[in-house]
Amino acid sequence: MSFSPIFQIKNLIDNSIELPDDMLLSIYEASGSTLMELFSLALELKEKYTGKKVNFCSIISAKTGICSEDCAFCGQSSLVRKKNKKTKINSLVTEAEIVEAAKIAKNNGANEFSIVTSGTSINNKNELNIIANAVKRIKEEVGITPCASLGLMKYEHLLLLKGYGLEIFHHNIETSSDFFPKICSTHSFKDNIETIKSAKKAGLKICSGVIIGMGESRLDRIRMAKEIKNLDVDNIPVNFLNPIPGTPLENAEELTPMECLKTLVIFRFVNPLKNILAQGGREHNLRQLQPLALMAGANGLLLGNYLLTSGRNPSLDIELINDLGLEKAEYVK
Ligand code: SF4
């Protein structure tokens, strides 16, 4: 595949012209000094549009356990329950536990904090009240941007949470619309889009991203970057599959660190103005190249543990950005 000159790519981005698929695909073939030039352009765009500060987001798994959905990457899906009958559903943690976790996240250096629950959605009044009250206290007492990831949600419930101070709603598209039926059969790509649209209508900022390494093609990754662009979301987390034993993807082919970094470059080129976060699975997939994520277009990292797998010690990520001469973003009310 012939490689497109950097000036051509830059020219199209500067003029807000969509990059053709073959041009983006050629990025996966780059190596050596050409690859460094691509990183350099991704870095230039990141600094131009999102500044030099690094966003750190942390999460709490506020409701953990088996879900009726069958997402192939997820250790909480109904497919895992079939294999492990002992897995149980835990009830939602208390408001106090959520607020305490937000305080710890802030002390560790996070400027955003997300309440994440397993299951199709949260529509039980009692659970909604716990989350809404926690959101209010996270905003007022803790001083960190509250975010929630609660599955497929109704507009009126999102509006209620917005009223309590929720700023960001997270809901991943997970993968491209074409590939989605291969990773989930219990809800559709369209269901995801409807939830995202409802959250937008409720006045919430949107965090919506993808997981790469689930068997999708490179072209699928380019399509997901473009599908996200069309949704015009605020934050785009790019997760790298860390296969969970017992899931259908437990033996998925490993990504290489360079494949991950090139995907970040593509997401920055397609979505130059947005926050792009290197999220779950970066330790497992990027290994020693983790700092390069912030040189390849990402301007944020997930700090601390993931949903079902451990992240690294937050102090290492603070050290990482200090060593790169970057600063962490602060919460602004
Ligand atoms: S809906 Fe969420 S918790 Fe349920 S299987 Fe899918 S990713 Fe896992």
mmCIF file of C-alpha atoms and ligand atoms in Angstrom:
data_model
loop_
_atom_site.group_PDB
_atom_site.id
_atom_site.type_symbol
_atom_site.label_atom_id
_atom_site.label_comp_id
_atom_site.label_asym_id
_atom_site.label_seq_id
_atom_site.Cartn_x
_atom_site.Cartn_y
_atom_site.Cartn_z
ATOM 1 C CA MET A 1 0.000 0.000 0.000
ATOM 2 C CA SER A 2 1.484 3.381 -0.942
ATOM 3 C CA PHE A 3 1.879 5.807 1.888
ATOM 4 C CA SER A 4 0.226 9.244 1.746
ATOM 5 C CA PRO A 5 2.601 12.179 2.299
ATOM 6 C CA ILE A 6 2.131 13.854 5.705
ATOM 7 C CA PHE A 7 1.514 17.277 4.130
ATOM 8 C CA GLN A 8 -1.459 15.820 2.236
ATOM 9 C CA ILE A 9 -2.953 14.420 5.445
ATOM 10 C CA LYS A 10 -2.352 17.694 7.300
ATOM 11 C CA ASN A 11 -3.833 19.718 4.475
ATOM 12 C CA LEU A 12 -7.062 17.706 4.505
ATOM 13 C CA ILE A 13 -7.361 17.930 8.328
ATOM 14 C CA ASP A 14 -6.655 21.694 8.300
ATOM 15 C CA ASN A 15 -9.419 22.130 5.726
ATOM 16 C CA SER A 16 -11.864 19.860 7.633
ATOM 17 C CA ILE A 17 -12.016 17.421 4.732
ATOM 18 C CA GLU A 18 -12.679 13.785 5.651
ATOM 19 C CA LEU A 19 -9.584 11.606 5.221
ATOM 20 C CA PRO A 20 -10.228 8.758 2.751
ATOM 21 C CA ASP A 21 -10.201 5.234 4.199
ATOM 22 C CA ASP A 22 -7.183 4.137 2.129
ATOM 23 C CA MET A 23 -5.155 7.099 3.375
ATOM 24 C CA LEU A 24 -5.958 6.153 6.985
ATOM 25 C CA LEU A 25 -5.296 2.466 6.328
ATOM 26 C CA SER A 26 -1.817 3.322 5.053
ATOM 27 C CA ILE A 27 -0.950 4.620 8.552
ATOM 28 C CA TYR A 28 -0.832 1.001 9.724
ATOM 29 C CA GLU A 29 2.026 0.402 7.245
ATOM 30 C CA ALA A 30 4.196 3.277 8.499
ATOM 31 C CA SER A 31 7.483 2.679 10.285
ATOM 32 C CA GLY A 32 10.688 4.493 11.239
ATOM 33 C CA SER A 33 10.908 8.213 10.547
ATOM 34 C CA THR A 34 7.554 8.209 8.693
ATOM 35 C CA LEU A 35 5.861 6.895 11.805
ATOM 36 C CA MET A 36 7.593 9.575 13.899
ATOM 37 C CA GLU A 37 6.245 12.215 11.508
ATOM 38 C CA LEU A 38 2.738 10.804 12.005
ATOM 39 C CA PHE A 39 3.161 10.906 15.796
ATOM 40 C CA SER A 40 4.439 14.457 15.458
ATOM 41 C CA LEU A 41 1.349 15.545 13.493
ATOM 42 C CA ALA A 42 -0.953 13.793 16.000
ATOM 43 C CA LEU A 43 0.849 15.615 18.826
ATOM 44 C CA GLU A 44 0.629 18.945 17.005
ATOM 45 C CA LEU A 45 -3.133 18.522 16.516
ATOM 46 C CA LYS A 46 -3.622 17.426 20.114
ATOM 47 C CA GLU A 47 -1.776 20.475 21.469
ATOM 48 C CA LYS A 48 -3.461 22.847 19.026
ATOM 49 C CA TYR A 49 -6.997 21.731 19.837
ATOM 50 C CA THR A 50 -6.914 20.289 23.367
ATOM 51 C CA GLY A 51 -3.862 21.950 24.943
ATOM 52 C CA LYS A 52 -1.016 20.418 26.895
ATOM 53 C CA LYS A 53 -2.903 19.243 29.978
ATOM 54 C CA VAL A 54 -3.660 15.585 30.547
ATOM 55 C CA ASN A 55 -7.149 14.495 31.629
ATOM 56 C CA PHE A 56 -7.238 11.758 34.205
ATOM 57 C CA CYS A 57 -10.460 9.881 34.719
ATOM 58 C CA SER A 58 -11.140 7.253 37.389
ATOM 59 C CA ILE A 59 -14.069 4.926 37.843
ATOM 60 C CA ILE A 60 -15.933 3.013 40.499
ATOM 61 C CA SER A 61 -17.631 -0.254 39.643
ATOM 62 C CA ALA A 62 -20.714 0.712 41.631
ATOM 63 C CA LYS A 63 -22.730 -2.353 40.666
ATOM 64 C CA THR A 64 -20.773 -5.424 39.725
ATOM 65 C CA GLY A 65 -21.948 -8.803 38.535
ATOM 66 C CA ILE A 66 -23.720 -10.773 35.923
ATOM 67 C CA CYS A 67 -25.793 -8.983 33.338
ATOM 68 C CA SER A 68 -28.456 -10.306 30.966
ATOM 69 C CA GLU A 69 -26.622 -8.839 27.935
ATOM 70 C CA ASP A 70 -24.084 -10.905 26.003
ATOM 71 C CA CYS A 71 -21.245 -8.497 25.160
ATOM 72 C CA ALA A 72 -18.415 -10.816 24.103
ATOM 73 C CA PHE A 73 -15.624 -8.777 25.737
ATOM 74 C CA CYS A 74 -17.288 -8.441 29.133
ATOM 75 C CA GLY A 75 -16.563 -10.552 32.186
ATOM 76 C CA GLN A 76 -20.054 -9.777 33.503
ATOM 77 C CA SER A 77 -22.057 -10.989 30.491
ATOM 78 C CA SER A 78 -24.693 -13.727 30.444
ATOM 79 C CA LEU A 79 -22.240 -15.884 28.452
ATOM 80 C CA VAL A 80 -19.854 -15.917 31.408
ATOM 81 C CA ARG A 81 -22.710 -16.902 33.740
ATOM 82 C CA LYS A 82 -23.332 -20.007 31.635
ATOM 83 C CA LYS A 83 -19.755 -21.103 32.365
ATOM 84 C CA ASN A 84 -19.523 -19.947 35.959
ATOM 85 C CA LYS A 85 -22.780 -20.513 37.832
ATOM 86 C CA LYS A 86 -21.335 -19.116 41.042
ATOM 87 C CA THR A 87 -21.017 -15.582 39.705
ATOM 88 C CA LYS A 88 -23.620 -13.414 41.376
ATOM 89 C CA ILE A 89 -25.039 -9.937 41.018
ATOM 90 C CA ASN A 90 -23.928 -7.505 43.695
ATOM 91 C CA SER A 91 -26.320 -4.744 44.651
ATOM 92 C CA LEU A 92 -25.458 -1.118 44.101
ATOM 93 C CA VAL A 93 -22.911 0.230 46.584
ATOM 94 C CA THR A 94 -24.034 3.024 48.922
ATOM 95 C CA GLU A 95 -23.971 6.741 48.204
ATOM 96 C CA ALA A 96 -21.227 7.102 50.864
ATOM 97 C CA GLU A 97 -19.044 4.475 49.162
ATOM 98 C CA ILE A 98 -19.339 6.252 45.810
ATOM 99 C CA VAL A 99 -18.434 9.628 47.357
ATOM 100 C CA GLU A 100 -15.484 8.101 49.230
ATOM 101 C CA ALA A 101 -14.176 6.537 46.008
ATOM 102 C CA ALA A 102 -14.458 9.941 44.291
ATOM 103 C CA LYS A 103 -12.374 11.529 47.070
ATOM 104 C CA ILE A 104 -9.682 8.877 46.650
ATOM 105 C CA ALA A 105 -9.732 9.392 42.857
ATOM 106 C CA LYS A 106 -9.283 13.142 43.307
ATOM 107 C CA ASN A 107 -6.401 12.628 45.753
ATOM 108 C CA ASN A 108 -4.782 10.303 43.220
ATOM 109 C CA GLY A 109 -4.912 13.073 40.597
ATOM 110 C CA ALA A 110 -8.144 12.433 38.653
ATOM 111 C CA ASN A 111 -10.223 15.359 37.384
ATOM 112 C CA GLU A 112 -13.148 13.198 36.226
ATOM 113 C CA PHE A 113 -14.895 10.414 38.098
ATOM 114 C CA SER A 114 -17.350 7.936 36.617
ATOM 115 C CA ILE A 115 -19.957 5.802 38.355
ATOM 116 C CA VAL A 116 -20.147 2.582 36.339
ATOM 117 C CA THR A 117 -22.821 -0.100 36.745
ATOM 118 C CA SER A 118 -23.230 -3.495 35.128
ATOM 119 C CA GLY A 119 -26.533 -4.505 33.586
ATOM 120 C CA THR A 120 -28.705 -3.364 30.702
ATOM 121 C CA SER A 121 -29.675 -0.121 32.423
ATOM 122 C CA ILE A 122 -30.470 1.606 35.688
ATOM 123 C CA ASN A 123 -34.181 2.375 35.891
ATOM 124 C CA ASN A 124 -35.009 1.423 39.473
ATOM 125 C CA LYS A 125 -36.084 4.521 41.437
ATOM 126 C CA ASN A 126 -34.076 3.631 44.543
ATOM 127 C CA GLU A 127 -30.874 3.051 42.540
ATOM 128 C CA LEU A 128 -31.389 6.234 40.559
ATOM 129 C CA ASN A 129 -31.770 8.188 43.808
ATOM 130 C CA ILE A 130 -28.535 6.774 45.238
ATOM 131 C CA ILE A 131 -26.647 7.684 42.059
ATOM 132 C CA ALA A 132 -28.266 11.127 41.780
ATOM 133 C CA ASN A 133 -27.423 12.027 45.399
ATOM 134 C CA ALA A 134 -23.866 10.741 44.979
ATOM 135 C CA VAL A 135 -23.464 12.861 41.827
ATOM 136 C CA LYS A 136 -24.603 15.972 43.738
ATOM 137 C CA ARG A 137 -22.078 15.340 46.519
ATOM 138 C CA ILE A 138 -19.244 14.501 44.091
ATOM 139 C CA LYS A 139 -19.765 17.848 42.441
ATOM 140 C CA GLU A 140 -20.353 19.954 45.545
ATOM 141 C CA GLU A 141 -18.231 18.284 48.241
ATOM 142 C CA VAL A 142 -15.459 16.553 46.322
ATOM 143 C CA GLY A 143 -14.974 18.940 43.392
ATOM 144 C CA ILE A 144 -14.363 16.553 40.520
ATOM 145 C CA THR A 145 -16.322 16.222 37.246
ATOM 146 C CA PRO A 146 -19.101 13.639 37.753
ATOM 147 C CA CYS A 147 -19.699 11.140 34.975
ATOM 148 C CA ALA A 148 -21.914 8.050 34.863
ATOM 149 C CA SER A 149 -21.968 4.904 32.749
ATOM 150 C CA LEU A 150 -25.262 3.176 33.422
ATOM 151 C CA GLY A 151 -26.119 1.281 30.257
ATOM 152 C CA LEU A 152 -29.071 2.004 27.988
ATOM 153 C CA MET A 153 -30.892 4.881 29.649
ATOM 154 C CA LYS A 154 -34.204 6.662 29.214
ATOM 155 C CA TYR A 155 -34.197 10.378 28.454
ATOM 156 C CA GLU A 156 -36.188 11.287 31.587
ATOM 157 C CA HIS A 157 -33.715 9.487 33.850
ATOM 158 C CA LEU A 158 -30.773 11.203 32.185
ATOM 159 C CA LEU A 159 -32.538 14.535 32.622
ATOM 160 C CA LEU A 160 -33.030 13.768 36.317
ATOM 161 C CA LEU A 161 -29.308 13.016 36.741
ATOM 162 C CA LYS A 162 -28.411 16.186 34.867
ATOM 163 C CA GLY A 163 -30.568 18.073 37.354
ATOM 164 C CA TYR A 164 -28.458 16.674 40.205
ATOM 165 C CA GLY A 165 -25.249 17.902 38.563
ATOM 166 C CA LEU A 166 -24.188 15.056 36.280
ATOM 167 C CA GLU A 167 -21.883 16.568 33.644
ATOM 168 C CA ILE A 168 -20.840 13.646 31.453
ATOM 169 C CA PHE A 169 -22.642 10.479 30.376
ATOM 170 C CA HIS A 170 -20.482 7.623 29.186
ATOM 171 C CA HIS A 171 -21.740 5.043 26.729
ATOM 172 C CA ASN A 172 -19.381 3.340 24.303
ATOM 173 C CA ILE A 173 -20.388 2.438 20.769
ATOM 174 C CA GLU A 174 -17.841 -0.403 21.412
ATOM 175 C CA THR A 175 -17.002 -1.065 17.754
ATOM 176 C CA SER A 176 -18.157 -0.280 14.205
ATOM 177 C CA SER A 177 -21.821 -0.674 13.275
ATOM 178 C CA ASP A 178 -20.877 -3.469 10.840
ATOM 179 C CA PHE A 179 -18.894 -5.451 13.410
ATOM 180 C CA PHE A 180 -21.222 -4.846 16.375
ATOM 181 C CA PRO A 181 -23.499 -7.883 15.724
ATOM 182 C CA LYS A 182 -20.413 -10.093 16.113
ATOM 183 C CA ILE A 183 -19.833 -8.915 19.668
ATOM 184 C CA CYS A 184 -23.377 -8.487 20.995
ATOM 185 C CA SER A 185 -26.761 -9.953 20.087
ATOM 186 C CA THR A 186 -28.919 -8.752 22.983
ATOM 187 C CA HIS A 187 -28.929 -5.101 22.040
ATOM 188 C CA SER A 188 -28.094 -3.262 18.846
ATOM 189 C CA PHE A 189 -25.695 -0.586 17.702
ATOM 190 C CA LYS A 190 -28.800 1.559 17.151
ATOM 191 C CA ASP A 191 -29.768 1.133 20.834
ATOM 192 C CA ASN A 192 -26.365 2.571 21.781
ATOM 193 C CA ILE A 193 -26.835 5.528 19.452
ATOM 194 C CA GLU A 194 -30.298 6.226 20.857
ATOM 195 C CA THR A 195 -28.941 6.367 24.413
ATOM 196 C CA ILE A 196 -26.162 8.723 23.313
ATOM 197 C CA LYS A 197 -28.677 10.951 21.542
ATOM 198 C CA SER A 198 -30.940 10.978 24.623
ATOM 199 C CA ALA A 199 -28.003 12.002 26.826
ATOM 200 C CA LYS A 200 -27.143 14.794 24.422
ATOM 201 C CA LYS A 201 -30.758 15.951 24.390
ATOM 202 C CA ALA A 202 -30.661 16.026 28.206
ATOM 203 C CA GLY A 203 -27.770 18.511 27.939
ATOM 204 C CA LEU A 204 -25.012 16.119 29.041
ATOM 205 C CA LYS A 205 -21.526 15.972 27.581
ATOM 206 C CA ILE A 206 -20.825 12.600 25.998
ATOM 207 C CA CYS A 207 -17.959 10.213 26.489
ATOM 208 C CA SER A 208 -18.221 7.451 23.889
ATOM 209 C CA GLY A 209 -15.526 5.228 22.548
ATOM 210 C CA VAL A 210 -14.464 1.809 21.440
ATOM 211 C CA ILE A 211 -12.568 -1.341 22.281
ATOM 212 C CA ILE A 212 -10.008 -2.508 19.766
ATOM 213 C CA GLY A 213 -8.600 -6.020 19.528
ATOM 214 C CA MET A 214 -11.941 -7.871 19.377
ATOM 215 C CA GLY A 215 -11.270 -9.404 15.947
ATOM 216 C CA GLU A 216 -12.340 -6.346 13.966
ATOM 217 C CA SER A 217 -10.472 -5.351 10.803
ATOM 218 C CA ARG A 218 -8.366 -2.216 10.482
ATOM 219 C CA LEU A 219 -11.075 -0.825 8.228
ATOM 220 C CA ASP A 220 -13.609 -1.418 11.031
ATOM 221 C CA ARG A 221 -11.434 0.751 13.291
ATOM 222 C CA ILE A 222 -11.429 3.537 10.723
ATOM 223 C CA ARG A 223 -15.207 3.228 10.398
ATOM 224 C CA MET A 224 -15.635 3.451 14.197
ATOM 225 C CA ALA A 225 -13.480 6.591 14.312
ATOM 226 C CA LYS A 226 -15.713 8.101 11.634
ATOM 227 C CA GLU A 227 -18.960 6.924 13.251
ATOM 228 C CA ILE A 228 -17.869 8.579 16.494
ATOM 229 C CA LYS A 229 -17.040 11.747 14.579
ATOM 230 C CA ASN A 230 -20.574 11.799 13.187
ATOM 231 C CA LEU A 231 -21.949 11.574 16.735
ATOM 232 C CA ASP A 232 -19.954 14.691 17.699
ATOM 233 C CA VAL A 233 -19.145 13.500 21.228
ATOM 234 C CA ASP A 234 -16.803 15.283 23.663
ATOM 235 C CA ASN A 235 -14.543 12.504 24.977
ATOM 236 C CA ILE A 236 -13.444 9.433 23.030
ATOM 237 C CA PRO A 237 -11.987 6.597 25.108
ATOM 238 C CA VAL A 238 -9.993 4.071 23.095
ATOM 239 C CA ASN A 239 -9.766 0.797 25.014
ATOM 240 C CA PHE A 240 -7.443 -2.077 24.125
ATOM 241 C CA LEU A 241 -8.866 -5.526 24.783
ATOM 242 C CA ASN A 242 -7.349 -7.272 27.774
ATOM 243 C CA PRO A 243 -9.002 -10.684 27.288
ATOM 244 C CA ILE A 244 -10.947 -11.893 30.305
ATOM 245 C CA PRO A 245 -10.941 -15.663 30.956
ATOM 246 C CA GLY A 246 -14.352 -17.249 30.382
ATOM 247 C CA THR A 247 -15.446 -14.730 27.740
ATOM 248 C CA PRO A 248 -15.735 -15.664 24.031
ATOM 249 C CA LEU A 249 -12.733 -13.382 23.415
ATOM 250 C CA GLU A 250 -10.467 -15.015 25.987
ATOM 251 C CA ASN A 251 -8.168 -16.242 23.194
ATOM 252 C CA ALA A 252 -8.408 -13.186 20.951
ATOM 253 C CA GLU A 253 -5.304 -12.398 18.935
ATOM 254 C CA GLU A 254 -3.014 -10.040 20.848
ATOM 255 C CA LEU A 255 -2.624 -6.466 19.669
ATOM 256 C CA THR A 256 0.891 -5.093 19.308
ATOM 257 C CA PRO A 257 1.851 -1.814 21.007
ATOM 258 C CA MET A 258 2.421 -0.203 17.583
ATOM 259 C CA GLU A 259 -1.015 -1.303 16.343
ATOM 260 C CA CYS A 260 -2.520 0.430 19.391
ATOM 261 C CA LEU A 261 -0.495 3.629 18.899
ATOM 262 C CA LYS A 262 -1.314 3.824 15.183
ATOM 263 C CA THR A 263 -5.005 3.451 16.059
ATOM 264 C CA LEU A 264 -4.680 6.417 18.448
ATOM 265 C CA VAL A 265 -3.086 8.433 15.621
ATOM 266 C CA ILE A 266 -6.037 7.561 13.354
ATOM 267 C CA PHE A 267 -8.574 8.573 16.014
ATOM 268 C CA ARG A 268 -6.757 11.934 16.456
ATOM 269 C CA PHE A 269 -6.656 12.556 12.690
ATOM 270 C CA VAL A 270 -10.366 11.773 12.303
ATOM 271 C CA ASN A 271 -11.399 13.640 15.492
ATOM 272 C CA PRO A 272 -8.756 16.388 15.832
ATOM 273 C CA LEU A 273 -10.777 18.620 18.174
ATOM 274 C CA LYS A 274 -11.861 15.999 20.707
ATOM 275 C CA ASN A 275 -10.506 14.572 23.937
ATOM 276 C CA ILE A 276 -9.029 11.164 23.115
ATOM 277 C CA LEU A 277 -8.300 8.962 26.093
ATOM 278 C CA ALA A 278 -6.093 5.881 26.200
ATOM 279 C CA GLN A 279 -8.211 3.790 28.514
ATOM 280 C CA GLY A 280 -8.627 0.161 29.529
ATOM 281 C CA GLY A 281 -5.972 -2.391 28.717
ATOM 282 C CA ARG A 282 -3.126 0.027 28.049
ATOM 283 C CA GLU A 283 -0.714 -1.662 30.473
ATOM 284 C CA HIS A 284 -1.384 -5.070 28.906
ATOM 285 C CA ASN A 285 -1.223 -3.895 25.275
ATOM 286 C CA LEU A 286 1.127 -0.894 25.191
ATOM 287 C CA ARG A 287 3.507 -2.330 27.776
ATOM 288 C CA GLN A 288 6.746 -0.234 27.813
ATOM 289 C CA LEU A 289 5.325 2.147 25.192
ATOM 290 C CA GLN A 290 2.598 3.633 27.409
ATOM 291 C CA PRO A 291 4.131 7.151 27.443
ATOM 292 C CA LEU A 292 3.939 7.210 23.647
ATOM 293 C CA ALA A 293 0.120 7.198 23.853
ATOM 294 C CA LEU A 294 0.388 10.861 24.877
ATOM 295 C CA MET A 295 2.741 11.489 21.913
ATOM 296 C CA ALA A 296 0.415 9.704 19.465
ATOM 297 C CA GLY A 297 -2.659 11.869 19.924
ATOM 298 C CA ALA A 298 -4.176 10.916 23.289
ATOM 299 C CA ASN A 299 -4.682 13.720 25.813
ATOM 300 C CA GLY A 300 -6.066 11.633 28.660
ATOM 301 C CA LEU A 301 -5.616 8.406 30.549
ATOM 302 C CA LEU A 302 -7.750 6.255 32.793
ATOM 303 C CA LEU A 303 -6.171 6.384 36.233
ATOM 304 C CA GLY A 304 -6.195 3.396 38.589
ATOM 305 C CA ASN A 305 -8.211 0.222 38.244
ATOM 306 C CA TYR A 306 -10.587 -0.769 35.457
ATOM 307 C CA LEU A 307 -13.912 -2.532 35.896
ATOM 308 C CA LEU A 308 -12.708 -6.088 36.356
ATOM 309 C CA THR A 309 -8.963 -5.796 35.842
ATOM 310 C CA SER A 310 -6.297 -3.903 37.746
ATOM 311 C CA GLY A 311 -4.640 -0.776 36.420
ATOM 312 C CA ARG A 312 -1.289 0.362 37.648
ATOM 313 C CA ASN A 313 -0.506 2.547 40.635
ATOM 314 C CA PRO A 314 -1.789 6.111 39.880
ATOM 315 C CA SER A 315 1.494 7.619 41.111
ATOM 316 C CA LEU A 316 3.247 5.995 38.117
ATOM 317 C CA ASP A 317 0.987 7.880 35.702
ATOM 318 C CA ILE A 318 1.557 11.164 37.511
ATOM 319 C CA GLU A 319 5.294 10.454 37.249
ATOM 320 C CA LEU A 320 4.830 9.606 33.549
ATOM 321 C CA ILE A 321 3.289 12.996 32.696
ATOM 322 C CA ASN A 322 5.837 14.864 34.840
ATOM 323 C CA ASP A 323 8.634 13.109 32.972
ATOM 324 C CA LEU A 324 7.041 14.131 29.659
ATOM 325 C CA GLY A 325 6.874 17.756 30.845
ATOM 326 C CA LEU A 326 3.058 17.725 30.838
ATOM 327 C CA GLU A 327 0.585 18.860 33.499
ATOM 328 C CA LYS A 328 -2.592 17.255 34.672
ATOM 329 C CA ALA A 329 -5.918 18.964 34.021
ATOM 330 C CA GLU A 330 -7.744 20.390 37.033
ATOM 331 C CA TYR A 331 -11.476 20.272 37.745
ATOM 332 C CA VAL A 332 -13.090 23.558 36.756
ATOM 333 C CA LYS A 333 -16.542 24.211 38.203
HETATM 334 S S1 SF4 B 1 -24.239 -4.418 29.039
HETATM 335 FE FE1 SF4 B 1 -22.371 -3.824 30.175
HETATM 336 S S2 SF4 B 1 -22.286 -5.197 31.960
HETATM 337 FE FE2 SF4 B 1 -23.748 -6.101 30.489
HETATM 338 S S3 SF4 B 1 -22.545 -7.549 29.292
HETATM 339 FE FE3 SF4 B 1 -22.544 -5.608 28.147
HETATM 340 S S4 SF4 B 1 -20.697 -4.500 28.828
HETATM 341 FE FE4 SF4 B 1 -21.073 -6.171 30.329
#
